[in-house]
Short mmCIF file of C-alpha atoms in Angstrom, two decimals:
data_model
loop_
_atom_site.label_atom_id
_atom_site.label_comp_id
_atom_site.label_asym_id
_atom_site.label_seq_id
_atom_site.Cartn_x
_atom_site.Cartn_y
_atom_site.Cartn_z
CA UNK A 966 132.95 85.70 73.56
CA UNK A 967 130.36 83.19 74.43
CA UNK A 968 131.88 81.50 77.02
CA UNK A 969 132.84 84.99 79.46
CA UNK A 970 128.66 85.30 78.59
CA UNK A 971 127.60 81.45 80.12
CA UNK A 972 129.88 82.52 82.69
CA UNK A 973 128.12 86.02 83.55
CA UNK A 974 124.90 83.74 83.98
CA UNK A 975 126.63 80.75 85.96
CA UNK A 976 127.42 84.12 87.86
CA UNK A 977 124.16 85.43 88.28
CA UNK A 978 122.24 82.06 88.83
CA UNK A 979 124.57 81.25 92.26
CA UNK A 980 124.05 85.57 93.17
CA UNK A 981 120.89 84.58 93.26
CA UNK A 982 120.70 81.17 94.83
CA UNK A 983 122.44 82.93 97.80
CA UNK A 984 119.53 85.78 97.84
CA UNK A 985 117.35 83.27 97.84
CA UNK A 986 118.77 81.88 100.83
CA UNK A 987 118.79 84.69 103.03
CA UNK A 988 115.65 85.73 102.87
CA UNK A 989 114.79 81.69 103.59
CA UNK A 990 113.69 80.89 99.48
CA UNK A 991 114.97 77.68 97.86
CA UNK A 992 115.98 77.79 94.07
CA UNK A 993 113.87 77.20 91.28
CA UNK A 994 113.67 78.03 86.95
CA UNK A 995 110.12 80.48 87.80
CA UNK A 996 112.31 82.99 90.66
CA UNK A 997 115.12 82.70 88.50
CA UNK A 998 113.28 83.92 85.35
CA UNK A 999 110.60 86.73 87.25
CA UNK A 1000 114.23 88.25 88.97
CA UNK A 1001 116.14 88.09 85.54
CA UNK A 1002 113.39 90.30 84.73
CA UNK A 1003 112.98 92.92 87.47
CA UNK A 1004 117.20 92.61 87.67
CA UNK A 1005 117.03 93.64 83.56
CA UNK A 1006 115.77 97.05 83.97
CA UNK A 1007 111.01 96.16 84.00
CA UNK A 1008 109.74 97.52 87.44
CA UNK A 1009 105.95 98.66 88.84
CA UNK A 1010 104.86 95.89 86.61
CA UNK A 1011 102.18 94.15 87.07
CA UNK A 1012 101.80 89.91 86.53
CA UNK A 1013 100.62 89.90 83.62
CA UNK A 1014 102.52 91.89 81.71
CA UNK A 1015 105.28 89.80 83.79
CA UNK A 1016 103.85 86.30 82.65
CA UNK A 1017 103.74 88.28 78.96
CA UNK A 1018 107.96 89.27 79.30
CA UNK A 1019 108.46 85.68 80.55
CA UNK A 1020 106.57 83.69 77.48
CA UNK A 1021 108.24 86.14 75.39
CA UNK A 1022 111.81 85.21 76.75
CA UNK A 1023 110.32 81.13 75.86
CA UNK A 1024 109.42 80.75 79.90
CA UNK A 1025 107.00 77.88 79.75
CA UNK A 1026 105.53 79.35 83.11
CA UNK A 1027 102.37 79.82 83.93
CA UNK A 1028 100.36 83.10 85.57
CA UNK A 1029 99.54 80.80 88.26
CA UNK A 1030 103.07 79.93 89.12
CA UNK A 1031 104.23 84.07 88.06
CA UNK A 1032 101.09 84.59 91.41
CA UNK A 1033 102.70 82.39 93.04
CA UNK A 1034 106.06 83.23 93.05
CA UNK A 1035 105.51 86.25 93.43
CA UNK A 1036 103.73 86.48 96.46
CA UNK A 1037 106.59 83.90 97.59
CA UNK A 1038 109.47 86.94 96.78
CA UNK A 1039 107.04 90.01 98.30
CA UNK A 1040 106.50 87.90 101.80
CA UNK A 1041 110.41 87.35 101.81
CA UNK A 1042 110.76 91.03 101.05
CA UNK A 1043 112.40 90.69 97.68
CA UNK A 1044 109.62 92.29 95.49
CA UNK A 1045 106.98 94.85 97.07
CA UNK A 1046 103.68 94.52 96.35
CA UNK A 1047 101.92 97.97 95.47
CA UNK A 1048 98.37 98.96 93.69
CA UNK A 1049 98.32 100.79 90.26
CA UNK A 1050 95.82 103.63 89.26
CA UNK A 1051 93.63 101.07 88.08
CA UNK A 1052 93.52 98.91 91.65
CA UNK A 1053 95.33 95.85 90.11
CA UNK A 1054 98.43 95.14 91.77
CA UNK A 1055 102.09 96.07 90.94
CA UNK A 1056 105.22 94.41 91.27
CA UNK A 1057 109.07 96.62 92.63
CA UNK A 1058 112.21 95.23 92.76
CA UNK A 1059 113.12 98.28 94.48
CA UNK A 1060 112.72 97.77 98.18
CA UNK A 1061 114.32 100.43 99.62
CA UNK A 1062 111.85 103.52 101.50
CA UNK A 1063 110.79 104.72 98.90
CA UNK A 1064 107.34 106.04 97.61
CA UNK A 1065 105.43 106.30 94.03
CA UNK A 1066 104.41 109.17 92.08
CA UNK A 1067 101.77 107.15 90.34
CA UNK A 1068 99.32 109.37 87.39
CA UNK A 1069 95.77 109.21 87.39
CA UNK A 1070 95.64 109.91 83.66
CA UNK A 1071 98.99 108.26 81.94
CA UNK A 1072 99.04 105.10 84.88
CA UNK A 1073 102.93 105.66 84.52
CA UNK A 1074 104.85 105.26 88.26
CA UNK A 1075 108.02 107.01 89.05
CA UNK A 1076 109.92 106.14 92.10
CA UNK A 1077 110.50 108.71 94.67
CA UNK A 1078 113.07 109.12 98.11
CA UNK A 1079 111.56 108.67 101.04
CA UNK A 1080 111.37 111.71 103.28
CA UNK A 1081 113.01 112.02 106.75
CA UNK A 1082 111.79 113.42 109.04
CA UNK A 1083 114.16 114.23 112.09
CA UNK A 1084 116.64 111.47 110.08
CA UNK A 1085 114.19 108.90 110.19
CA UNK A 1086 111.94 107.51 107.21
CA UNK A 1087 109.12 109.11 107.36
CA UNK A 1088 107.26 105.36 107.58
CA UNK A 1089 108.91 104.40 110.08
CA UNK A 1090 108.52 107.87 111.84
CA UNK A 1091 104.87 107.70 111.64
CA UNK A 1092 105.01 103.95 112.66
CA UNK A 1093 106.72 104.68 116.38
CA UNK A 1094 104.89 107.74 116.33
CA UNK A 1095 101.20 106.34 116.25
CA UNK A 1096 102.36 103.05 118.16
CA UNK A 1097 103.67 105.40 120.58
CA UNK A 1098 100.41 107.87 120.85
CA UNK A 1099 97.57 104.99 120.63
CA UNK A 1100 99.16 101.76 121.47
CA UNK A 1101 98.57 100.19 118.34
CA UNK A 1102 101.76 98.18 116.76
CA UNK A 1103 101.50 98.64 112.98
CA UNK A 1104 103.13 96.54 110.45
CA UNK A 1105 104.03 98.86 108.07
CA UNK A 1106 102.82 101.96 106.54
CA UNK A 1107 102.82 102.37 102.54
CA UNK A 1108 102.04 104.97 100.65
CA UNK A 1109 101.30 106.21 97.81
CA UNK A 1110 100.85 109.51 96.28
CA UNK A 1111 98.63 109.56 93.80
CA UNK A 1112 98.37 112.73 90.77
CA UNK A 1113 98.36 113.81 87.51
CA UNK A 1114 101.87 113.88 85.65
CA UNK A 1115 103.13 117.56 84.24
CA UNK A 1116 102.61 115.60 81.22
CA UNK A 1117 99.97 114.68 81.52
CA UNK A 1118 98.51 118.23 83.02
CA UNK A 1119 100.31 119.74 79.69
CA UNK A 1120 98.06 117.25 77.51
CA UNK A 1121 95.11 118.95 78.67
CA UNK A 1122 95.69 122.70 78.60
CA UNK A 1123 96.24 122.28 74.88
#
């Protein structure tokens, strides 16, 4: 059993190294530890919360190293950054086209799949349409949908 866990960890480390290489990055222990947190199910997490999770796992990583690596991972397209209800940066390892529903009452974040228009994801559709109509070059449209979740709304009714 111990041998199996060791092999799984080695396989995971090799997969991560290959992923980093494909995105033009070199392997580092802090990057591995950060990606492990995401792989283990953490998503929509702030740098500070990620730092606390790393400390709980016994990782000796400074908060500035966490920020630096999150920025590198974001720029390489391995994580996505968006703003939470209070304006804080949150990070998501789901980089497929999707949007975030953000409850302004609770701060809860929910992923929703990208809506398509004429078979094209909404963001790309708007980018192409706006570029065509204005001549501008749009980097990438980002959308966060803010409102009140049904759970928060039902609490207000009580």
